[in-house]
């Protein structure tokens, strides 16, 4: 298999994304779409847990790139942030691999022409290790790198500030004791009548948090709080995700690096908003002829 073909593996997810969104009622969150594809195609955990050099999940990154091409092609609507939605054309489109590959080649060429300093191989190579959003090393990549380079205690303290900004009260970091893997606690008020204690753990990781680590955290929190949160700059293995939501056990919220970015952006913690205009190639493409 040629290097170029190997680095265009995400083409095989074009059709499954359209199928998954049809099953989800024509729209869904990115994670919902990835999960539906994994469930429908019976993808094994070993594949789903693969990560890139950057530490991000390889499968989710491939699905994100496939979604980007479908958006350029006009099959997905990009107007709603954080939600993937089929256009009318997308609702009635079914793609086999050859059709998907033709779309891929078309948009690689358009992107290559738009970026005079890149040849086609460079454009494809970028997509192997970077997400659609950070292929130009945008703010989200910088933020993750900043978080990964904090000291362990510094990452705990910034997570404390993040929870406070998201309406947690009495948030405290427990210090260097790391009592059973618990790094801190806070109180979340649901309404004036209901509030509950939440324990949290902060993992400044590049790799993946395992099922065993989720289980250890749950064991440490049982009897001490009703809810737990694990925040990491890395990812969670598929088994870890299953363990966190296992029936009959206290539920644990998992916040990976990408979700962490969204949480920082939502409250603009440590971030300065900046308006950036990006050329919509799909719009101008119809005026080529």
PDB file of C-alpha atoms in Angstrom:
ATOM      1  CA  UNK A   1       0.000   0.000   0.000  1.00  0.00           C
ATOM      2  CA  UNK A   2       1.395   3.398  -0.967  1.00  0.00           C
ATOM      3  CA  UNK A   3       2.059   5.990   1.727  1.00  0.00           C
ATOM      4  CA  UNK A   4      -0.487   8.359   0.166  1.00  0.00           C
ATOM      5  CA  UNK A   5      -3.215   5.739   0.196  1.00  0.00           C
ATOM      6  CA  UNK A   6      -2.362   4.759   3.776  1.00  0.00           C
ATOM      7  CA  UNK A   7      -2.599   8.387   4.829  1.00  0.00           C
ATOM      8  CA  UNK A   8      -6.036   8.737   3.258  1.00  0.00           C
ATOM      9  CA  UNK A   9      -7.652   6.009   5.351  1.00  0.00           C
ATOM     10  CA  UNK A  10     -10.345   8.418   6.513  1.00  0.00           C
ATOM     11  CA  UNK A  11     -11.945   8.200   3.046  1.00  0.00           C
ATOM     12  CA  UNK A  12     -13.557   4.910   4.124  1.00  0.00           C
ATOM     13  CA  UNK A  13     -15.625   6.781   6.736  1.00  0.00           C
ATOM     14  CA  UNK A  14     -17.394   9.065   4.210  1.00  0.00           C
ATOM     15  CA  UNK A  15     -20.280   6.659   3.610  1.00  0.00           C
ATOM     16  CA  UNK A  16     -20.570   5.466   7.234  1.00  0.00           C
ATOM     17  CA  UNK A  17     -20.866   9.085   8.460  1.00  0.00           C
ATOM     18  CA  UNK A  18     -23.852   9.683   6.171  1.00  0.00           C
ATOM     19  CA  UNK A  19     -25.395   6.368   7.266  1.00  0.00           C
ATOM     20  CA  UNK A  20     -24.795   7.127  10.965  1.00  0.00           C
ATOM     21  CA  UNK A  21     -26.424  10.558  10.706  1.00  0.00           C
ATOM     22  CA  UNK A  22     -29.459   9.064   8.974  1.00  0.00           C
ATOM     23  CA  UNK A  23     -29.801   6.609  11.859  1.00  0.00           C
ATOM     24  CA  UNK A  24     -29.436   9.447  14.371  1.00  0.00           C
ATOM     25  CA  UNK A  25     -32.259  11.437  12.772  1.00  0.00           C
ATOM     26  CA  UNK A  26     -30.118  13.520  10.354  1.00  0.00           C
ATOM     27  CA  UNK A  27     -28.001  15.239  13.002  1.00  0.00           C
ATOM     28  CA  UNK A  28     -25.743  14.406  15.914  1.00  0.00           C
ATOM     29  CA  UNK A  29     -22.805  15.398  18.056  1.00  0.00           C
ATOM     30  CA  UNK A  30     -19.361  14.333  16.768  1.00  0.00           C
ATOM     31  CA  UNK A  31     -18.934  11.700  19.491  1.00  0.00           C
ATOM     32  CA  UNK A  32     -22.413  10.304  18.802  1.00  0.00           C
ATOM     33  CA  UNK A  33     -21.544   9.877  15.133  1.00  0.00           C
ATOM     34  CA  UNK A  34     -18.217   8.173  15.882  1.00  0.00           C
ATOM     35  CA  UNK A  35     -19.895   5.869  18.397  1.00  0.00           C
ATOM     36  CA  UNK A  36     -22.647   4.951  15.939  1.00  0.00           C
ATOM     37  CA  UNK A  37     -20.072   4.076  13.257  1.00  0.00           C
ATOM     38  CA  UNK A  38     -18.085   1.965  15.727  1.00  0.00           C
ATOM     39  CA  UNK A  39     -21.245   0.178  16.862  1.00  0.00           C
ATOM     40  CA  UNK A  40     -22.617  -0.456  13.367  1.00  0.00           C
ATOM     41  CA  UNK A  41     -19.308  -1.695  11.934  1.00  0.00           C
ATOM     42  CA  UNK A  42     -18.361  -3.630  15.092  1.00  0.00           C
ATOM     43  CA  UNK A  43     -14.978  -1.937  15.336  1.00  0.00           C
ATOM     44  CA  UNK A  44     -12.770  -3.526  17.983  1.00  0.00           C
ATOM     45  CA  UNK A  45     -11.368  -1.698  20.996  1.00  0.00           C
ATOM     46  CA  UNK A  46      -7.750  -2.120  19.890  1.00  0.00           C
ATOM     47  CA  UNK A  47      -8.487  -0.072  16.765  1.00  0.00           C
ATOM     48  CA  UNK A  48     -10.637   2.474  18.578  1.00  0.00           C
ATOM     49  CA  UNK A  49      -7.907   3.107  21.174  1.00  0.00           C
ATOM     50  CA  UNK A  50      -5.134   3.958  18.688  1.00  0.00           C
ATOM     51  CA  UNK A  51      -3.676   7.442  19.118  1.00  0.00           C
ATOM     52  CA  UNK A  52      -1.646   9.771  16.927  1.00  0.00           C
ATOM     53  CA  UNK A  53       1.777  11.159  17.849  1.00  0.00           C
ATOM     54  CA  UNK A  54      -0.019  14.192  19.262  1.00  0.00           C
ATOM     55  CA  UNK A  55      -1.918  11.952  21.674  1.00  0.00           C
ATOM     56  CA  UNK A  56      -5.334  12.497  20.065  1.00  0.00           C
ATOM     57  CA  UNK A  57      -7.547   9.569  19.140  1.00  0.00           C
ATOM     58  CA  UNK A  58      -6.759   8.331  15.627  1.00  0.00           C
ATOM     59  CA  UNK A  59     -10.243   7.053  14.777  1.00  0.00           C
ATOM     60  CA  UNK A  60     -12.037  10.217  15.889  1.00  0.00           C
ATOM     61  CA  UNK A  61      -9.520  12.326  13.958  1.00  0.00           C
ATOM     62  CA  UNK A  62     -10.151  10.304  10.800  1.00  0.00           C
ATOM     63  CA  UNK A  63     -13.914  10.685  11.219  1.00  0.00           C
ATOM     64  CA  UNK A  64     -13.467  14.444  11.716  1.00  0.00           C
ATOM     65  CA  UNK A  65     -11.499  14.710   8.456  1.00  0.00           C
ATOM     66  CA  UNK A  66     -14.114  12.648   6.611  1.00  0.00           C
ATOM     67  CA  UNK A  67     -16.767  15.030   7.938  1.00  0.00           C
ATOM     68  CA  UNK A  68     -14.732  18.019   6.704  1.00  0.00           C
ATOM     69  CA  UNK A  69     -14.676  16.671   3.137  1.00  0.00           C
ATOM     70  CA  UNK A  70     -18.399  15.927   3.235  1.00  0.00           C
ATOM     71  CA  UNK A  71     -18.994  19.507   4.376  1.00  0.00           C
ATOM     72  CA  UNK A  72     -16.917  20.883   1.504  1.00  0.00           C
ATOM     73  CA  UNK A  73     -18.923  18.682  -0.861  1.00  0.00           C
ATOM     74  CA  UNK A  74     -22.183  20.151   0.457  1.00  0.00           C
ATOM     75  CA  UNK A  75     -23.440  16.930   2.053  1.00  0.00           C
ATOM     76  CA  UNK A  76     -23.166  18.201   5.632  1.00  0.00           C
ATOM     77  CA  UNK A  77     -24.233  21.557   7.068  1.00  0.00           C
ATOM     78  CA  UNK A  78     -21.513  23.352   9.028  1.00  0.00           C
ATOM     79  CA  UNK A  79     -23.660  26.259  10.214  1.00  0.00           C
ATOM     80  CA  UNK A  80     -24.308  24.832  13.702  1.00  0.00           C
ATOM     81  CA  UNK A  81     -21.179  24.664  15.851  1.00  0.00           C
ATOM     82  CA  UNK A  82     -20.670  21.344  17.590  1.00  0.00           C
ATOM     83  CA  UNK A  83     -23.426  19.536  15.673  1.00  0.00           C
ATOM     84  CA  UNK A  84     -23.112  17.564  12.440  1.00  0.00           C
ATOM     85  CA  UNK A  85     -26.208  17.822  10.264  1.00  0.00           C
ATOM     86  CA  UNK A  86     -27.084  16.358   6.880  1.00  0.00           C
ATOM     87  CA  UNK A  87     -28.116  18.739   4.124  1.00  0.00           C
ATOM     88  CA  UNK A  88     -31.034  17.790   1.873  1.00  0.00           C
ATOM     89  CA  UNK A  89     -28.497  16.487  -0.628  1.00  0.00           C
ATOM     90  CA  UNK A  90     -26.720  14.541   2.096  1.00  0.00           C
ATOM     91  CA  UNK A  91     -29.922  12.883   3.292  1.00  0.00           C
ATOM     92  CA  UNK A  92     -30.309  11.200  -0.097  1.00  0.00           C
ATOM     93  CA  UNK A  93     -26.650  10.446  -0.807  1.00  0.00           C
ATOM     94  CA  UNK A  94     -25.079   7.008  -0.356  1.00  0.00           C
ATOM     95  CA  UNK A  95     -21.369   6.654  -1.052  1.00  0.00           C
ATOM     96  CA  UNK A  96     -19.275   3.593  -1.810  1.00  0.00           C
ATOM     97  CA  UNK A  97     -15.500   3.750  -1.489  1.00  0.00           C
ATOM     98  CA  UNK A  98     -14.841   4.736  -5.125  1.00  0.00           C
ATOM     99  CA  UNK A  99     -17.316   7.612  -4.970  1.00  0.00           C
ATOM    100  CA  UNK A 100     -15.816   8.761  -1.671  1.00  0.00           C
ATOM    101  CA  UNK A 101     -12.309   8.589  -3.106  1.00  0.00           C
ATOM    102  CA  UNK A 102     -13.338  10.751  -6.062  1.00  0.00           C
ATOM    103  CA  UNK A 103     -14.625  13.410  -3.641  1.00  0.00           C
ATOM    104  CA  UNK A 104     -11.384  13.156  -1.682  1.00  0.00           C
ATOM    105  CA  UNK A 105      -9.169  13.649  -4.766  1.00  0.00           C
ATOM    106  CA  UNK A 106     -11.281  16.589  -5.933  1.00  0.00           C
ATOM    107  CA  UNK A 107     -10.894  18.485  -2.654  1.00  0.00           C
ATOM    108  CA  UNK A 108      -7.233  17.636  -2.157  1.00  0.00           C
ATOM    109  CA  UNK A 109      -6.574  19.281  -5.514  1.00  0.00           C
ATOM    110  CA  UNK A 110      -8.698  22.337  -4.617  1.00  0.00           C
ATOM    111  CA  UNK A 111      -6.910  22.722  -1.265  1.00  0.00           C
ATOM    112  CA  UNK A 112      -3.516  22.264  -2.873  1.00  0.00           C
ATOM    113  CA  UNK A 113      -4.223  24.981  -5.437  1.00  0.00           C
ATOM    114  CA  UNK A 114      -5.463  27.290  -2.686  1.00  0.00           C
ATOM    115  CA  UNK A 115      -2.235  26.832  -0.735  1.00  0.00           C
ATOM    116  CA  UNK A 116       0.593  27.558  -3.126  1.00  0.00           C
ATOM    117  CA  UNK A 117       3.247  26.539  -0.576  1.00  0.00           C
ATOM    118  CA  UNK A 118       1.892  22.948  -0.316  1.00  0.00           C
ATOM    119  CA  UNK A 119       1.850  20.107  -2.816  1.00  0.00           C
ATOM    120  CA  UNK A 120      -0.785  17.373  -2.698  1.00  0.00           C
ATOM    121  CA  UNK A 121       1.384  15.071  -0.614  1.00  0.00           C
ATOM    122  CA  UNK A 122       1.925  17.827   1.960  1.00  0.00           C
ATOM    123  CA  UNK A 123      -1.813  18.452   2.191  1.00  0.00           C
ATOM    124  CA  UNK A 124      -2.504  14.747   2.801  1.00  0.00           C
ATOM    125  CA  UNK A 125       0.386  14.391   5.256  1.00  0.00           C
ATOM    126  CA  UNK A 126      -1.006  17.184   7.434  1.00  0.00           C
ATOM    127  CA  UNK A 127      -4.294  15.354   7.712  1.00  0.00           C
ATOM    128  CA  UNK A 128      -2.641  12.208   9.080  1.00  0.00           C
ATOM    129  CA  UNK A 129      -1.505  13.812  12.331  1.00  0.00           C
ATOM    130  CA  UNK A 130      -3.654  16.936  12.707  1.00  0.00           C
ATOM    131  CA  UNK A 131      -7.366  17.588  13.022  1.00  0.00           C
ATOM    132  CA  UNK A 132      -9.278  19.748  10.521  1.00  0.00           C
ATOM    133  CA  UNK A 133      -9.416  22.535  13.093  1.00  0.00           C
ATOM    134  CA  UNK A 134      -5.735  22.601  13.969  1.00  0.00           C
ATOM    135  CA  UNK A 135      -4.011  21.800  10.666  1.00  0.00           C
ATOM    136  CA  UNK A 136      -2.735  25.373  10.731  1.00  0.00           C
ATOM    137  CA  UNK A 137      -1.676  25.124  14.416  1.00  0.00           C
ATOM    138  CA  UNK A 138      -4.564  27.181  15.701  1.00  0.00           C
ATOM    139  CA  UNK A 139      -5.417  28.128  19.267  1.00  0.00           C
ATOM    140  CA  UNK A 140      -6.739  24.746  20.349  1.00  0.00           C
ATOM    141  CA  UNK A 141      -3.407  23.049  19.670  1.00  0.00           C
ATOM    142  CA  UNK A 142      -1.568  25.790  21.480  1.00  0.00           C
ATOM    143  CA  UNK A 143      -3.890  25.511  24.471  1.00  0.00           C
ATOM    144  CA  UNK A 144      -3.392  21.767  24.780  1.00  0.00           C
ATOM    145  CA  UNK A 145       0.368  22.187  24.532  1.00  0.00           C
ATOM    146  CA  UNK A 146       0.277  24.851  27.246  1.00  0.00           C
ATOM    147  CA  UNK A 147      -1.766  22.574  29.521  1.00  0.00           C
ATOM    148  CA  UNK A 148       0.526  19.602  28.893  1.00  0.00           C
ATOM    149  CA  UNK A 149       3.548  21.684  29.857  1.00  0.00           C
ATOM    150  CA  UNK A 150       2.147  22.825  33.202  1.00  0.00           C
ATOM    151  CA  UNK A 151       3.413  21.166  36.360  1.00  0.00           C
ATOM    152  CA  UNK A 152       1.095  18.480  37.799  1.00  0.00           C
ATOM    153  CA  UNK A 153       0.062  20.827  40.619  1.00  0.00           C
ATOM    154  CA  UNK A 154      -0.349  23.690  38.149  1.00  0.00           C
ATOM    155  CA  UNK A 155      -2.708  21.605  36.027  1.00  0.00           C
ATOM    156  CA  UNK A 156      -4.736  20.779  39.152  1.00  0.00           C
ATOM    157  CA  UNK A 157      -5.006  24.468  40.025  1.00  0.00           C
ATOM    158  CA  UNK A 158      -6.105  25.497  36.553  1.00  0.00           C
ATOM    159  CA  UNK A 159      -8.729  22.726  36.571  1.00  0.00           C
ATOM    160  CA  UNK A 160      -9.943  24.183  39.866  1.00  0.00           C
ATOM    161  CA  UNK A 161     -10.370  27.577  38.194  1.00  0.00           C
ATOM    162  CA  UNK A 162     -12.128  25.951  35.250  1.00  0.00           C
ATOM    163  CA  UNK A 163     -14.654  24.238  37.505  1.00  0.00           C
ATOM    164  CA  UNK A 164     -15.296  27.508  39.331  1.00  0.00           C
ATOM    165  CA  UNK A 165     -15.982  29.250  36.031  1.00  0.00           C
ATOM    166  CA  UNK A 166     -18.485  26.487  35.228  1.00  0.00           C
ATOM    167  CA  UNK A 167     -20.506  27.282  38.373  1.00  0.00           C
ATOM    168  CA  UNK A 168     -18.943  24.855  40.853  1.00  0.00           C
ATOM    169  CA  UNK A 169     -18.694  26.262  44.373  1.00  0.00           C
ATOM    170  CA  UNK A 170     -16.240  25.670  47.237  1.00  0.00           C
ATOM    171  CA  UNK A 171     -13.765  24.074  44.834  1.00  0.00           C
ATOM    172  CA  UNK A 172     -10.589  22.949  46.554  1.00  0.00           C
ATOM    173  CA  UNK A 173      -7.471  21.070  45.480  1.00  0.00           C
ATOM    174  CA  UNK A 174      -6.503  18.542  48.140  1.00  0.00           C
ATOM    175  CA  UNK A 175      -2.778  19.177  47.705  1.00  0.00           C
ATOM    176  CA  UNK A 176       0.028  16.678  47.529  1.00  0.00           C
ATOM    177  CA  UNK A 177      -1.680  13.846  49.385  1.00  0.00           C
ATOM    178  CA  UNK A 178      -3.484  12.542  46.284  1.00  0.00           C
ATOM    179  CA  UNK A 179      -5.866  10.689  48.558  1.00  0.00           C
ATOM    180  CA  UNK A 180      -6.778   7.594  46.588  1.00  0.00           C
ATOM    181  CA  UNK A 181      -6.264   9.425  43.323  1.00  0.00           C
ATOM    182  CA  UNK A 182      -8.603  12.257  44.309  1.00  0.00           C
ATOM    183  CA  UNK A 183      -7.108  15.648  43.457  1.00  0.00           C
ATOM    184  CA  UNK A 184      -9.932  17.874  44.681  1.00  0.00           C
ATOM    185  CA  UNK A 185     -13.611  18.418  45.290  1.00  0.00           C
ATOM    186  CA  UNK A 186     -16.361  20.967  44.732  1.00  0.00           C
ATOM    187  CA  UNK A 187     -20.073  21.548  45.166  1.00  0.00           C
ATOM    188  CA  UNK A 188     -22.389  21.755  42.183  1.00  0.00           C
ATOM    189  CA  UNK A 189     -25.748  23.430  42.802  1.00  0.00           C
ATOM    190  CA  UNK A 190     -28.399  22.107  40.439  1.00  0.00           C
ATOM    191  CA  UNK A 191     -31.040  24.508  41.775  1.00  0.00           C
ATOM    192  CA  UNK A 192     -31.705  26.323  45.093  1.00  0.00           C
ATOM    193  CA  UNK A 193     -32.985  23.064  46.594  1.00  0.00           C
ATOM    194  CA  UNK A 194     -30.508  20.503  45.242  1.00  0.00           C
ATOM    195  CA  UNK A 195     -26.711  20.414  45.315  1.00  0.00           C
ATOM    196  CA  UNK A 196     -24.150  17.634  45.555  1.00  0.00           C
ATOM    197  CA  UNK A 197     -20.473  17.067  46.174  1.00  0.00           C
ATOM    198  CA  UNK A 198     -18.214  16.225  43.246  1.00  0.00           C
ATOM    199  CA  UNK A 199     -14.718  14.733  43.457  1.00  0.00           C
ATOM    200  CA  UNK A 200     -12.293  15.292  40.599  1.00  0.00           C
ATOM    201  CA  UNK A 201      -9.032  13.903  39.296  1.00  0.00           C
ATOM    202  CA  UNK A 202      -6.630  15.706  36.942  1.00  0.00           C
ATOM    203  CA  UNK A 203      -4.368  13.765  34.584  1.00  0.00           C
ATOM    204  CA  UNK A 204      -1.868  15.807  32.572  1.00  0.00           C
ATOM    205  CA  UNK A 205      -1.447  13.067  29.973  1.00  0.00           C
ATOM    206  CA  UNK A 206      -0.325  12.755  26.388  1.00  0.00           C
ATOM    207  CA  UNK A 207      -1.655   9.203  26.076  1.00  0.00           C
ATOM    208  CA  UNK A 208      -4.846   7.456  27.156  1.00  0.00           C
ATOM    209  CA  UNK A 209      -6.420   6.955  30.562  1.00  0.00           C
ATOM    210  CA  UNK A 210      -7.157   3.255  31.073  1.00  0.00           C
ATOM    211  CA  UNK A 211     -10.143   1.332  32.401  1.00  0.00           C
ATOM    212  CA  UNK A 212      -8.195   0.391  35.537  1.00  0.00           C
ATOM    213  CA  UNK A 213      -7.479   4.043  36.329  1.00  0.00           C
ATOM    214  CA  UNK A 214     -11.171   4.904  36.033  1.00  0.00           C
ATOM    215  CA  UNK A 215     -12.009   1.968  38.296  1.00  0.00           C
ATOM    216  CA  UNK A 216      -9.419   3.020  40.887  1.00  0.00           C
ATOM    217  CA  UNK A 217     -10.839   6.537  40.979  1.00  0.00           C
ATOM    218  CA  UNK A 218     -14.368   5.210  41.457  1.00  0.00           C
ATOM    219  CA  UNK A 219     -13.226   2.979  44.323  1.00  0.00           C
ATOM    220  CA  UNK A 220     -11.634   5.991  46.013  1.00  0.00           C
ATOM    221  CA  UNK A 221     -14.790   8.113  45.729  1.00  0.00           C
ATOM    222  CA  UNK A 222     -17.399   5.535  46.800  1.00  0.00           C
ATOM    223  CA  UNK A 223     -19.117   6.697  49.960  1.00  0.00           C
ATOM    224  CA  UNK A 224     -17.528  10.132  49.785  1.00  0.00           C
ATOM    225  CA  UNK A 225     -19.364  11.844  46.917  1.00  0.00           C
ATOM    226  CA  UNK A 226     -22.221  11.278  44.507  1.00  0.00           C
ATOM    227  CA  UNK A 227     -20.321  12.239  41.375  1.00  0.00           C
ATOM    228  CA  UNK A 228     -16.803  12.082  39.993  1.00  0.00           C
ATOM    229  CA  UNK A 229     -14.987  13.836  37.150  1.00  0.00           C
ATOM    230  CA  UNK A 230     -11.727  12.858  35.482  1.00  0.00           C
ATOM    231  CA  UNK A 231     -10.105  15.615  33.401  1.00  0.00           C
ATOM    232  CA  UNK A 232      -7.171  14.871  31.121  1.00  0.00           C
ATOM    233  CA  UNK A 233      -5.207  16.515  28.329  1.00  0.00           C
ATOM    234  CA  UNK A 234      -5.103  13.088  26.677  1.00  0.00           C
ATOM    235  CA  UNK A 235      -7.831  10.618  25.756  1.00  0.00           C
ATOM    236  CA  UNK A 236      -9.732   7.720  27.293  1.00  0.00           C
ATOM    237  CA  UNK A 237      -9.597   4.151  26.033  1.00  0.00           C
ATOM    238  CA  UNK A 238     -12.850   2.639  24.837  1.00  0.00           C
ATOM    239  CA  UNK A 239     -12.877   0.316  27.861  1.00  0.00           C
ATOM    240  CA  UNK A 240     -12.398   3.322  30.160  1.00  0.00           C
ATOM    241  CA  UNK A 241     -15.481   4.966  28.640  1.00  0.00           C
ATOM    242  CA  UNK A 242     -17.496   1.796  29.230  1.00  0.00           C
ATOM    243  CA  UNK A 243     -16.260   1.553  32.816  1.00  0.00           C
ATOM    244  CA  UNK A 244     -17.200   5.173  33.550  1.00  0.00           C
ATOM    245  CA  UNK A 245     -20.845   4.538  32.635  1.00  0.00           C
ATOM    246  CA  UNK A 246     -21.129   0.961  33.901  1.00  0.00           C
ATOM    247  CA  UNK A 247     -24.587   0.030  35.195  1.00  0.00           C
ATOM    248  CA  UNK A 248     -24.880  -0.325  38.950  1.00  0.00           C
ATOM    249  CA  UNK A 249     -21.843   1.822  39.714  1.00  0.00           C
ATOM    250  CA  UNK A 250     -21.479   5.558  40.454  1.00  0.00           C
ATOM    251  CA  UNK A 251     -21.246   7.419  37.142  1.00  0.00           C
ATOM    252  CA  UNK A 252     -18.027   9.249  36.320  1.00  0.00           C
ATOM    253  CA  UNK A 253     -17.829  12.126  33.859  1.00  0.00           C
ATOM    254  CA  UNK A 254     -14.870  11.911  31.468  1.00  0.00           C
ATOM    255  CA  UNK A 255     -13.348  15.109  30.066  1.00  0.00           C
ATOM    256  CA  UNK A 256     -10.674  14.477  27.425  1.00  0.00           C
ATOM    257  CA  UNK A 257      -8.348  17.006  25.821  1.00  0.00           C
ATOM    258  CA  UNK A 258     -10.796  18.082  23.127  1.00  0.00           C
ATOM    259  CA  UNK A 259     -13.671  18.547  25.565  1.00  0.00           C
ATOM    260  CA  UNK A 260     -11.309  20.411  27.888  1.00  0.00           C
ATOM    261  CA  UNK A 261     -10.614  22.897  25.082  1.00  0.00           C
ATOM    262  CA  UNK A 262     -14.350  23.493  24.594  1.00  0.00           C
ATOM    263  CA  UNK A 263     -14.781  24.105  28.321  1.00  0.00           C
ATOM    264  CA  UNK A 264     -11.975  26.696  28.334  1.00  0.00           C
ATOM    265  CA  UNK A 265     -13.382  28.370  25.221  1.00  0.00           C
ATOM    266  CA  UNK A 266     -16.921  28.524  26.598  1.00  0.00           C
ATOM    267  CA  UNK A 267     -15.871  30.661  29.565  1.00  0.00           C
ATOM    268  CA  UNK A 268     -12.849  32.230  27.787  1.00  0.00           C
ATOM    269  CA  UNK A 269     -10.575  31.175  30.642  1.00  0.00           C
ATOM    270  CA  UNK A 270      -6.987  32.039  29.754  1.00  0.00           C
ATOM    271  CA  UNK A 271      -8.063  32.751  26.180  1.00  0.00           C
ATOM    272  CA  UNK A 272      -8.509  35.974  24.257  1.00  0.00           C
ATOM    273  CA  UNK A 273     -11.266  35.797  21.611  1.00  0.00           C
ATOM    274  CA  UNK A 274     -10.142  36.537  18.073  1.00  0.00           C
ATOM    275  CA  UNK A 275     -12.213  36.756  14.896  1.00  0.00           C
ATOM    276  CA  UNK A 276     -10.673  34.816  12.010  1.00  0.00           C
ATOM    277  CA  UNK A 277     -12.193  34.602   8.540  1.00  0.00           C
ATOM    278  CA  UNK A 278     -11.551  31.450   6.557  1.00  0.00           C
ATOM    279  CA  UNK A 279     -12.166  31.080   2.835  1.00  0.00           C
ATOM    280  CA  UNK A 280     -15.158  28.804   2.115  1.00  0.00           C
ATOM    281  CA  UNK A 281     -13.769  26.884  -0.848  1.00  0.00           C
ATOM    282  CA  UNK A 282     -17.065  25.079  -1.477  1.00  0.00           C
ATOM    283  CA  UNK A 283     -18.763  28.440  -2.129  1.00  0.00           C
ATOM    284  CA  UNK A 284     -16.208  29.697  -4.647  1.00  0.00           C
ATOM    285  CA  UNK A 285     -15.822  26.333  -6.365  1.00  0.00           C
ATOM    286  CA  UNK A 286     -19.161  26.779  -8.207  1.00  0.00           C
ATOM    287  CA  UNK A 287     -17.776  29.901  -9.941  1.00  0.00           C
ATOM    288  CA  UNK A 288     -14.735  28.105 -11.394  1.00  0.00           C
ATOM    289  CA  UNK A 289     -16.294  27.426 -14.794  1.00  0.00           C
TER     290      UNK A 289
END
